[in-house]
Short mmCIF file of C-alpha atoms in Angstrom, two decimals:
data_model
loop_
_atom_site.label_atom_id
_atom_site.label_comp_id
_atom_site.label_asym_id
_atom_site.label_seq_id
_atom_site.Cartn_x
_atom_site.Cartn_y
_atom_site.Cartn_z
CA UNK A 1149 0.00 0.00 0.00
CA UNK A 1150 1.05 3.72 -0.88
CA UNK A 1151 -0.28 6.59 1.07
CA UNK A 1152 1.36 10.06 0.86
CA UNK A 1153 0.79 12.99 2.67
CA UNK A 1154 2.15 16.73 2.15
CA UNK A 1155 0.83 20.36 3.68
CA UNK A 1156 1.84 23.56 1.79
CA UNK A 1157 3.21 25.11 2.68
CA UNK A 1158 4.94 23.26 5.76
CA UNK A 1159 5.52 24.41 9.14
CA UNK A 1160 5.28 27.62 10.62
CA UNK A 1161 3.20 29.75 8.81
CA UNK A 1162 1.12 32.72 10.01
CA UNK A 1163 -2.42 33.39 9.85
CA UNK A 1164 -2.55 35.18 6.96
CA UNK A 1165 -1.60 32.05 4.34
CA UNK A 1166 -4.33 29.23 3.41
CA UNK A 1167 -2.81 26.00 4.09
CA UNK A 1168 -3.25 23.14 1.43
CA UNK A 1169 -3.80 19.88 2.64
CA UNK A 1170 -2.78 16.93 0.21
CA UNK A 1171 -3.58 13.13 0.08
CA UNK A 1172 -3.27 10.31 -1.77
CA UNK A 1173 -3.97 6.67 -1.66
CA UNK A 1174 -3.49 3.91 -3.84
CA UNK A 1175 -4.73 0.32 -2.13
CA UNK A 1176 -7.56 -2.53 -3.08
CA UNK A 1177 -9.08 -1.97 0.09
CA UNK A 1178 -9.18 1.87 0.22
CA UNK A 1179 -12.66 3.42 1.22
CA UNK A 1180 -12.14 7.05 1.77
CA UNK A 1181 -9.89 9.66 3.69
CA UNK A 1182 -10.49 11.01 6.85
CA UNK A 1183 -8.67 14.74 7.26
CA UNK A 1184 -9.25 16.40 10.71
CA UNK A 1185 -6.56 19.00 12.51
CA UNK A 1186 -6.64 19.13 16.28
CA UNK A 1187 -4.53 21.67 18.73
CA UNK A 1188 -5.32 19.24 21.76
CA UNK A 1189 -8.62 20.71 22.89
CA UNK A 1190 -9.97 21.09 19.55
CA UNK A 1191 -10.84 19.23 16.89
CA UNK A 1192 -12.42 19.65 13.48
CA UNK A 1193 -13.08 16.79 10.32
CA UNK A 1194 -11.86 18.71 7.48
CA UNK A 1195 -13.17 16.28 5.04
CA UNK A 1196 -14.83 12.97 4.84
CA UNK A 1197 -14.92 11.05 1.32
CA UNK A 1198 -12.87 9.40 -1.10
CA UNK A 1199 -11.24 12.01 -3.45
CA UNK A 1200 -10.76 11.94 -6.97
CA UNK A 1201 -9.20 8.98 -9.26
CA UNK A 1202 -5.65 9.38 -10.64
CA UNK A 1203 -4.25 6.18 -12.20
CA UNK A 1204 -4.34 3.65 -9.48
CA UNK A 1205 -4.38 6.81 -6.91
CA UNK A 1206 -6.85 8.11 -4.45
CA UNK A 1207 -6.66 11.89 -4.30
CA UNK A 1208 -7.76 14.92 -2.48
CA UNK A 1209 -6.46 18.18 -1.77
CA UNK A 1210 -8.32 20.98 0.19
CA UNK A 1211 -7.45 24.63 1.72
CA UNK A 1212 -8.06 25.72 5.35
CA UNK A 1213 -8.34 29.45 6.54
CA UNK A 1214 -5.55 29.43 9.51
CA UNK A 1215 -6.77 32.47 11.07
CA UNK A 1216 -9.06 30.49 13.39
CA UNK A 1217 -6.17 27.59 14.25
CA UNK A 1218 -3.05 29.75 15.95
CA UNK A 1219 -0.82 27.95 18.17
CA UNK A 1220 0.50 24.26 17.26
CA UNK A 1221 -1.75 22.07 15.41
CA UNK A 1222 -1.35 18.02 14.36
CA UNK A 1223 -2.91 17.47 10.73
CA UNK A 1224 -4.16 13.76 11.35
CA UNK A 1225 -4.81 12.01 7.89
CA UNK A 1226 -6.06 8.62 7.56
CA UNK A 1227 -7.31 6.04 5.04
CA UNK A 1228 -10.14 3.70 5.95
CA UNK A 1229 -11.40 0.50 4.62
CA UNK A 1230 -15.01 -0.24 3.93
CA UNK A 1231 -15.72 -1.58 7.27
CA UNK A 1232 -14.21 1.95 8.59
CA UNK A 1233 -11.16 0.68 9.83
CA UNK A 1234 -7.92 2.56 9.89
CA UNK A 1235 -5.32 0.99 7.06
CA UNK A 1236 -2.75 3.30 7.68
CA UNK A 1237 -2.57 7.25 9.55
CA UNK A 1238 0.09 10.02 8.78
CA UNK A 1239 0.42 12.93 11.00
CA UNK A 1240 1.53 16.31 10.30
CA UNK A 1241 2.70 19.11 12.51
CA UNK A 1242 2.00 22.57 12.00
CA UNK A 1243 2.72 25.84 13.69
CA UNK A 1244 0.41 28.43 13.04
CA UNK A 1245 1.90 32.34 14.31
CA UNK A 1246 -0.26 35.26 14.77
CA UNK A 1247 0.69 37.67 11.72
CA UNK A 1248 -0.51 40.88 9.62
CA UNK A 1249 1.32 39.29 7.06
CA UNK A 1250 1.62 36.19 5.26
CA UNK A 1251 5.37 35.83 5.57
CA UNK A 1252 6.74 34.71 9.12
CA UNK A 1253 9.59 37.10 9.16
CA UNK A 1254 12.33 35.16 8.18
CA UNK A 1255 14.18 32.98 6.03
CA UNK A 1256 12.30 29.50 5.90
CA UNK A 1257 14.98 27.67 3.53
CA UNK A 1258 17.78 28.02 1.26
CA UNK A 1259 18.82 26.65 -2.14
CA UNK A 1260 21.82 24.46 -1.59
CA UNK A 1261 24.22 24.37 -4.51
CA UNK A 1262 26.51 21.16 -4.22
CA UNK A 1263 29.08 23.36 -6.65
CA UNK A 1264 28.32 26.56 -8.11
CA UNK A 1265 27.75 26.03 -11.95
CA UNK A 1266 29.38 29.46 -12.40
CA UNK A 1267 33.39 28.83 -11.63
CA UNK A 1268 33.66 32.83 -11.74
CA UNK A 1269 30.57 33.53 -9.36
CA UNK A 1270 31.39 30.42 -7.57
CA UNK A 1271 35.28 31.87 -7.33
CA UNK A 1272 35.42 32.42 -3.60
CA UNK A 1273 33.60 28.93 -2.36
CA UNK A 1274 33.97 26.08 -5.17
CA UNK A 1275 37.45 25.25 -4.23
CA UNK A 1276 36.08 24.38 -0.80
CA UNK A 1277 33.17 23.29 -1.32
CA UNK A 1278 34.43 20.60 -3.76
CA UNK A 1279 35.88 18.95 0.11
CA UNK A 1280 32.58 18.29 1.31
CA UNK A 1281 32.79 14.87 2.56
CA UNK A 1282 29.44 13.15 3.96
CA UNK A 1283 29.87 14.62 7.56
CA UNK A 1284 30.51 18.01 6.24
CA UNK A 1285 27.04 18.26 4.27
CA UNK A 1286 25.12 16.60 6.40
CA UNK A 1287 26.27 19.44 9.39
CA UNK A 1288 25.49 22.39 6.75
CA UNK A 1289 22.14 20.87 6.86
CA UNK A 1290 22.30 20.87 10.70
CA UNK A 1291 24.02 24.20 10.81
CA UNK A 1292 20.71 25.55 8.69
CA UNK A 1293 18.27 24.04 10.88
CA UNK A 1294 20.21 25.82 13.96
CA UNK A 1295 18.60 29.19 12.18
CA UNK A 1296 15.20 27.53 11.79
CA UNK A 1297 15.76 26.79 7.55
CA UNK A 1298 13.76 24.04 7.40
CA UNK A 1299 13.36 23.86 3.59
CA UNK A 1300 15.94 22.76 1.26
CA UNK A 1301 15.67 23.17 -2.68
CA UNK A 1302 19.04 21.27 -4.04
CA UNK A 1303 20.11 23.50 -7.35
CA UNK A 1304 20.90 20.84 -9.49
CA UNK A 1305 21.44 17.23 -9.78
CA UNK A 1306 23.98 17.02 -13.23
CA UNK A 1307 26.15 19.70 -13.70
CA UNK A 1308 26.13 20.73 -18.35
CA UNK A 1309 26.86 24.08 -19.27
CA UNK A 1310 24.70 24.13 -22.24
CA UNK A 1311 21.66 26.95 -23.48
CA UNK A 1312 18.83 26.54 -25.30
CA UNK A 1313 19.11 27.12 -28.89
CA UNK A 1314 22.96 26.71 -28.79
CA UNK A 1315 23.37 23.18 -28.22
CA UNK A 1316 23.09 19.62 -30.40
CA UNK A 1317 21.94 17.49 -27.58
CA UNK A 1318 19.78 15.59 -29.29
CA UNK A 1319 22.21 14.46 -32.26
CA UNK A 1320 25.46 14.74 -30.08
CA UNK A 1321 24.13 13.41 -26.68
CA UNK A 1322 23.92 14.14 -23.38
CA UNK A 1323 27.81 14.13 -21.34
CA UNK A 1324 26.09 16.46 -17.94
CA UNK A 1325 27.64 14.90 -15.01
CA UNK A 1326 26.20 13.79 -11.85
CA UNK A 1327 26.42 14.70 -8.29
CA UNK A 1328 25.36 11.31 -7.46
CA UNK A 1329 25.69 7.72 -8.40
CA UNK A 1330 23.61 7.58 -11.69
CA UNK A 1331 22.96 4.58 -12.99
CA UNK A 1332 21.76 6.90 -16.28
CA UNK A 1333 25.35 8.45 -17.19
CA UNK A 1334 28.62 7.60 -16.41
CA UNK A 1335 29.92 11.57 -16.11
CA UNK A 1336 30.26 12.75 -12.28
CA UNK A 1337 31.26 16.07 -11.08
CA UNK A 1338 34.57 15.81 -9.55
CA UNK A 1339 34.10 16.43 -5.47
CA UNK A 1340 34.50 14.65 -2.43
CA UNK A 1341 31.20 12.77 -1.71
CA UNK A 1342 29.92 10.60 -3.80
CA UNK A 1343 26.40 10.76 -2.76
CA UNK A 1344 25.45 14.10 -1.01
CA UNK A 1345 21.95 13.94 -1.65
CA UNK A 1346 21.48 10.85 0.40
CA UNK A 1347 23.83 12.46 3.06
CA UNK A 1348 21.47 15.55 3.21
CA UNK A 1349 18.52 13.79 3.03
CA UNK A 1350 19.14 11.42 5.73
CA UNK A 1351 20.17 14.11 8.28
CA UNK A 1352 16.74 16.02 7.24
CA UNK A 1353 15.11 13.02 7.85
CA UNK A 1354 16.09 12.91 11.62
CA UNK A 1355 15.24 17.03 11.82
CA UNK A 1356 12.44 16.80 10.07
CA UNK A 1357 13.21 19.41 7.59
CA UNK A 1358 12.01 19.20 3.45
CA UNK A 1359 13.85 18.95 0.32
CA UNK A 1360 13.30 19.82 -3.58
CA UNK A 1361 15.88 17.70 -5.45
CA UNK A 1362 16.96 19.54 -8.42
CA UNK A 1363 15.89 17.56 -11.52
CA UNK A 1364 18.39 19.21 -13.91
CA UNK A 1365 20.85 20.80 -15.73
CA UNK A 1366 19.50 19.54 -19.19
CA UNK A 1367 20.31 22.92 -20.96
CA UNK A 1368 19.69 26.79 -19.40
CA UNK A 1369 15.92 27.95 -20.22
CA UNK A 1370 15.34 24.25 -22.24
CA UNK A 1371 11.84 23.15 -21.83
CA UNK A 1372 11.73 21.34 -25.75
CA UNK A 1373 10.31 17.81 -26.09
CA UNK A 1374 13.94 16.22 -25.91
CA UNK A 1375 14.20 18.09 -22.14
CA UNK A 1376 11.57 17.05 -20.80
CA UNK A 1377 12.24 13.20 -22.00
CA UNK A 1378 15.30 13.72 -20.16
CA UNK A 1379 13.73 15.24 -17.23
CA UNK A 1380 10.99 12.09 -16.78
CA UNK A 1381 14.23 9.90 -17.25
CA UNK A 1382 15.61 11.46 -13.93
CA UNK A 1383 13.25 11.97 -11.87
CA UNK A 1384 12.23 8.09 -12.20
CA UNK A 1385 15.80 7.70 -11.26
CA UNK A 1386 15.80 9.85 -8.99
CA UNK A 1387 12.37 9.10 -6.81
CA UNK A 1388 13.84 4.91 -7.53
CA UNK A 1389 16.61 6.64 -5.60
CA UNK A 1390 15.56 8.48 -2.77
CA UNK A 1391 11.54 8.52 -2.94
CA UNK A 1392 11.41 6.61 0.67
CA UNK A 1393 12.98 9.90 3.04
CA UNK A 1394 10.12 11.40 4.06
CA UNK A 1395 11.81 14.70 3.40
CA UNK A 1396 12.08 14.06 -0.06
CA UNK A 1397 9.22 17.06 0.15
CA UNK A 1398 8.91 18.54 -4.17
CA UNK A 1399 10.29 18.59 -7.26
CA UNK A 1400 12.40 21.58 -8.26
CA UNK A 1401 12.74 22.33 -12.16
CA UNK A 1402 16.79 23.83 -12.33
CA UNK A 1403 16.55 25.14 -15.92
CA UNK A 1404 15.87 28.86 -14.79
CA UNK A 1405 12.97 31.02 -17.07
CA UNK A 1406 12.68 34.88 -17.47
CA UNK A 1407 9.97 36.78 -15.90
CA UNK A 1408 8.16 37.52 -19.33
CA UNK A 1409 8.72 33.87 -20.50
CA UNK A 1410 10.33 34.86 -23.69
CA UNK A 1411 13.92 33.10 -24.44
CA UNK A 1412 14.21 31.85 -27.94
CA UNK A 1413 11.57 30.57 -30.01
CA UNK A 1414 8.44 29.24 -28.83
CA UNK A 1415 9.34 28.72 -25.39
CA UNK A 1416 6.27 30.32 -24.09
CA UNK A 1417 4.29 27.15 -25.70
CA UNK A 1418 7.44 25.03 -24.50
CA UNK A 1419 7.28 25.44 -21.08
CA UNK A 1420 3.58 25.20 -20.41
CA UNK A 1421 3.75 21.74 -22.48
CA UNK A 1422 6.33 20.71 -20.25
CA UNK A 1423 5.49 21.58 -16.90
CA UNK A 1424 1.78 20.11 -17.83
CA UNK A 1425 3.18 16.76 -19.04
CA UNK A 1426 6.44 16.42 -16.12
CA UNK A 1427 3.37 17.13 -13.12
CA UNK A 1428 1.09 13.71 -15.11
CA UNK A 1429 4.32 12.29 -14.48
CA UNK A 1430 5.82 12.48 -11.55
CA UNK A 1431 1.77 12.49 -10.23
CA UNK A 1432 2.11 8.25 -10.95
CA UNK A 1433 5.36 8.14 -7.86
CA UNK A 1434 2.75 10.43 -5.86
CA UNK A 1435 0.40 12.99 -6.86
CA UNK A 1436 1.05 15.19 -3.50
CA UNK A 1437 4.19 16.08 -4.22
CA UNK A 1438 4.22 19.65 -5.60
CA UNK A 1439 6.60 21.51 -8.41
CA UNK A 1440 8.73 24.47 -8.31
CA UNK A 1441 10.01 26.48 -10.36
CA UNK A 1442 11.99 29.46 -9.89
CA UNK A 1443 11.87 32.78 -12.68
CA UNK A 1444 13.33 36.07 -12.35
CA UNK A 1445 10.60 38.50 -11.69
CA UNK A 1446 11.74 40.70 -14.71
CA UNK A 1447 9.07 42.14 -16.77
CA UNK A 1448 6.57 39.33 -15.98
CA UNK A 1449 3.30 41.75 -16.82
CA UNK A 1450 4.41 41.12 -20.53
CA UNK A 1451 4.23 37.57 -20.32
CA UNK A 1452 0.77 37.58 -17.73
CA UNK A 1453 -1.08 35.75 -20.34
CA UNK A 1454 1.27 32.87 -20.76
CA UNK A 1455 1.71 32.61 -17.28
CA UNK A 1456 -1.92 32.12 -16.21
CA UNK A 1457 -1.94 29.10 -18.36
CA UNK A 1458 1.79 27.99 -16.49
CA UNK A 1459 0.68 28.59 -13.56
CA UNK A 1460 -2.27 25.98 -13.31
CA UNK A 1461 0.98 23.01 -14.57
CA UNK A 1462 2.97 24.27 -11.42
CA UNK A 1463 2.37 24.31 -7.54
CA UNK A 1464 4.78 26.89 -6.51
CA UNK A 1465 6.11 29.59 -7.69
CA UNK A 1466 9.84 30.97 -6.23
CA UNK A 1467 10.84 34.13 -8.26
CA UNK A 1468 13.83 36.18 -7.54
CA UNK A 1469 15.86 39.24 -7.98
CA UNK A 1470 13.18 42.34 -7.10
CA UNK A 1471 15.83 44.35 -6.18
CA UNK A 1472 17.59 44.37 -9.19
CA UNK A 1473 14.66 45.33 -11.05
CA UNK A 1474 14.69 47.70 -14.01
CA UNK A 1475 13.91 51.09 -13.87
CA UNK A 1476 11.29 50.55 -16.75
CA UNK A 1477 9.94 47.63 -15.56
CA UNK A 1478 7.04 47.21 -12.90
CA UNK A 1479 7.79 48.13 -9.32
CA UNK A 1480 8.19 44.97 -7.02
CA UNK A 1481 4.89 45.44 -5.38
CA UNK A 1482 3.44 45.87 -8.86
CA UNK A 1483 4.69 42.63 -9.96
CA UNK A 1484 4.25 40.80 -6.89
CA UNK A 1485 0.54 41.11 -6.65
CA UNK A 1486 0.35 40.51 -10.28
CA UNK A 1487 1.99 37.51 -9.27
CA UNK A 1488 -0.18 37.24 -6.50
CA UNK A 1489 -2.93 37.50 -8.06
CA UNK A 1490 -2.13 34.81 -11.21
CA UNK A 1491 -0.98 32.19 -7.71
CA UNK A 1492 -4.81 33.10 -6.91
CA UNK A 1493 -6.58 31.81 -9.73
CA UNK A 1494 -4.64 28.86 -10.63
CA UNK A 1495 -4.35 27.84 -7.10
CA UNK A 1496 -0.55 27.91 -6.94
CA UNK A 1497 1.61 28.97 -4.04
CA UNK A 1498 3.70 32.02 -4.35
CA UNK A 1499 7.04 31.99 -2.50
CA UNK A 1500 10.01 34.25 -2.73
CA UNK A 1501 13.51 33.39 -3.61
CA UNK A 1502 15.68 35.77 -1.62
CA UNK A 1503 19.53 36.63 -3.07
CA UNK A 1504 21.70 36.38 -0.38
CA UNK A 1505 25.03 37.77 -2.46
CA UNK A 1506 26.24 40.69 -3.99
CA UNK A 1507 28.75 41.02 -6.60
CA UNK A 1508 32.28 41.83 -7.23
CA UNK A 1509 33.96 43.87 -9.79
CA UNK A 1510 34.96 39.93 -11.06
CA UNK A 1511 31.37 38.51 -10.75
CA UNK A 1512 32.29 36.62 -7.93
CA UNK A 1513 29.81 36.60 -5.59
CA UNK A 1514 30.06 37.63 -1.62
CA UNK A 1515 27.80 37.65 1.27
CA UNK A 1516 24.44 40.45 0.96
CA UNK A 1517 24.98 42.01 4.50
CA UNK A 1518 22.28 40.91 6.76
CA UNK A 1519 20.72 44.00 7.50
CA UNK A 1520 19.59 44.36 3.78
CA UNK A 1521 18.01 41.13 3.71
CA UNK A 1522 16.08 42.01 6.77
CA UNK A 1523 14.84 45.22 5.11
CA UNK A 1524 13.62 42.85 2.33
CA UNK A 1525 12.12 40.28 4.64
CA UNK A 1526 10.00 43.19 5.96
CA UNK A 1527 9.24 44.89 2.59
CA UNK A 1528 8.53 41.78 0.89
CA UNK A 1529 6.10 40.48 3.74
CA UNK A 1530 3.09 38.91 1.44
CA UNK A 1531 5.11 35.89 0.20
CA UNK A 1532 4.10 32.13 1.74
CA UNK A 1533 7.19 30.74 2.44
CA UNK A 1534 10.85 33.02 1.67
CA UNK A 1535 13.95 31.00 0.98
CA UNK A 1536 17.61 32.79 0.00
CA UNK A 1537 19.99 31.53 -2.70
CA UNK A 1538 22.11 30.41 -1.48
CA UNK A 1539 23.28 28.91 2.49
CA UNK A 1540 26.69 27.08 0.94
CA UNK A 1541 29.39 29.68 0.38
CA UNK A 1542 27.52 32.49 1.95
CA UNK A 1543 26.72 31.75 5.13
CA UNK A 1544 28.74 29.64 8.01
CA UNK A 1545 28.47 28.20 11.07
CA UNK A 1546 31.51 29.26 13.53
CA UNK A 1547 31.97 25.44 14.67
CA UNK A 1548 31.86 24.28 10.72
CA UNK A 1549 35.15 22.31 9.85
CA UNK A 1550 35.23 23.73 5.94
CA UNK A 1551 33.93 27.57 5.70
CA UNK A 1552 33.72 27.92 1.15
CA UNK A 1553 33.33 31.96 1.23
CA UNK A 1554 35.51 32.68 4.45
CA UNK A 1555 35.26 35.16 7.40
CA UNK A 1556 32.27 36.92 5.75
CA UNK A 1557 30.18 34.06 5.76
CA UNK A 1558 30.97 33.64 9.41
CA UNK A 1559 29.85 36.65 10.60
CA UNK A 1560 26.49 36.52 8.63
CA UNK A 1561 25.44 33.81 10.44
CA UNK A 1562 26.37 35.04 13.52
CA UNK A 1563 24.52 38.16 12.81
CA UNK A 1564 21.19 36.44 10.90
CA UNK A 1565 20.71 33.79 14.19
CA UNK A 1566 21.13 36.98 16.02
CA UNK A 1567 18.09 38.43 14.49
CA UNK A 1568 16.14 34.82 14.53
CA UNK A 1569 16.38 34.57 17.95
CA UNK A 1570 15.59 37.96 18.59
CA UNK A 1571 11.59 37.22 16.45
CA UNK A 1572 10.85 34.10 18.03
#
């Protein structure tokens, strides 16, 4: 028997945010689902039926106002049998804070790049970071739950320096190399441990934290047909892989997109034809899991038609980079409820990738001084969930044994668990 369970987004989240509540079941003797959320004196049914039919899956998803449910809450989701008996329960925790706002303050997560695909940005921590042995990821992923970062997108899982519309691919084939042990190619990427996505999924495991694997690099901004074989191809791989840590939370998409979804020829109808055929998918592993992608927020209004019809293929949506917005363009606020507002009617989940660098005169990148990204975790209060790109090479625990970025990265942490502690 299968039975998956995931809440968007996960725990804490104020009382401004609707929480979704997903399940699916796939067993002969399946009945219906039984959702109800309790705080220890209270306790509500949610919903009472069977859900909808997906391949051999049971389904249902449903949204909750939070307002009414501050304080900590258990999410108790169960399958029954005919005869009403219980065939198997899941439990979720969730933290519900008392907000004006939607956003909880902070930074819920990081991306976590296991080598920066740019040598010149990456010029301060790839040297360093290529030493990561198996202890040292798996206390980076300690060291981020320390400053409550509970959610984990992995940048990529190959490393191929290819763009859409300037490679042969399809004639040439594929030589990306992997960051773990593929059975699909032979290429790896030349660093210490040989598997650090099981290494940082089994410590998240224990802390209860939730990863996006990065199912990429194909090609930058490559959503054609002969991408998104490739992307099925891993992600069977890598759920095979690692589908049984219950952290293993989403899928994130790496090939990047531009806010108005225009890069090269018919990548508007691209995109939307992948994202809608990757989510029937990866829906036949488990249909709860969602999809992220990540865009720039650059000029987005022109492409607001396009993306009402991506929106309804993806389940959240992570842009970035509002304060390196052009003068011409929308202001942030602008584009964010524009955003907002296409998350609204698709019923997608709008979250906000937060850049944690700046760069140098080389286009190396260095720590964004902590007192700027608070300004934009107050400015930029309406998102669900905020993450930063990236924790590795920009931010440091004192007791880590490698520290990619140096004394800089230090002292950010120091200073952003000073400011944690200080909210909560």
């Amino acid at each position: 028997m299968n039975f998956d369970c995931t809440i968007i987004p996960p725990s804490p989240i104020t009382t401004q945010t609707p929480l979704e509540i997903r399940a699916a079941c796939c067993a002969k003797s399946f009945a219906k689902f039984v959702i109800s959320i309790t705080n220890g004196t209270r306790n509500q049914i949610l919903f009472e039926g069977n859900g909808e039919k997906f391949l051999d899956w049971s389904n249902v998803a449903l949204r909750i106002n939070t307002s009414e449910w501050r304080g900590d809450n258990t999410i108790i989701l169960q399958a029954l049998a005919s005869d009403n008996q219980i065939i198997q329960e899941q439990r979720r925790k969730i933290q519900i804070v008392e907000s004006f706002s939607r956003s909880t303050g902070k930074l819920d997560g990081a991306w976590c790049g296991l080598y920066h695909w740019s040598e010149s940005e990456g010029k301060l921590w790839n040297p360093v970071i290529k030493q990561f042995t198996t202890a040292d990821w798996q206390q980076l992923i300690r060291d981020m739950h320390a400053l409550d970062m509970n959610v984990v997108v992995l940048q990529e899982l190959f490393r191929n320096e290819e763009y859409f519309g300037k490679h042969d691919i399809p004639n040439s084939g594929y030589s990306g190399r992997a960051f773990y042990p593929s059975a699909l190619y032979p290429g790896r990427m030349d660093i210490a441990c040989s598997d650090p996505v099981e290494a940082i999924m089994t410590v998240a495991d224990e802390l209860g934290m939730h990863v996006f694997p990065g199912i990429g690099m194909y090609a930058w901004f490559d959503f054609t047909p002969g991408s998104l074989a490739w992307h099925k191809q891993v992600a069977k791989e890598i759920w095979q892989r690692y589908g049984h840590h219950s952290s293993f939370y989403g899928w994130y998409i790496s090939e990047e997109v531009f806010g108005d979804l225009d890069y090269g020829a018919n990548t508007k109808h691209n995109i939307i034809e992948f994202f809608r055929s990757f989510k029937q998918f990866k829906n036949q592993f488990s249909p709860v899991k969602p999809v992220l992608l990540a865009p720039n927020c650059f000029y987005v209004r022109r492409g607001e038609a396009a993306w009402r019809d991506l929106a309804k293929e993806l389940d959240i949506i992570c842009p970035f980079a509002f304060h390196r917005m052009d003068a011409e363009d929308d202001s942030p606020e602008d584009t964010i409820a524009l955003l907002q507002d296409i998350c609204d009617q698709s019923g997608a989940h709008l979250w906000l990738d937060m850049e944690s660098f700046l760069f140098n005169p080389d286009m190396s990148l260095f720590p964004r001084p902590v007192a700027d990204m608070i300004l934009e975790l107050h400015r930029f209060n309406t998102f669900e969930k905020i993450l930063c790109y990236q924790f590795p090479g920009l931010m440091n625990s004192p007791t880590a044994r490698l520290q990619p970025g140096g004394p800089a990265t230090v002292d950010n942490f120091v200073k952003y668990q000073e400011y944690v502690k200080k909210i909560y």
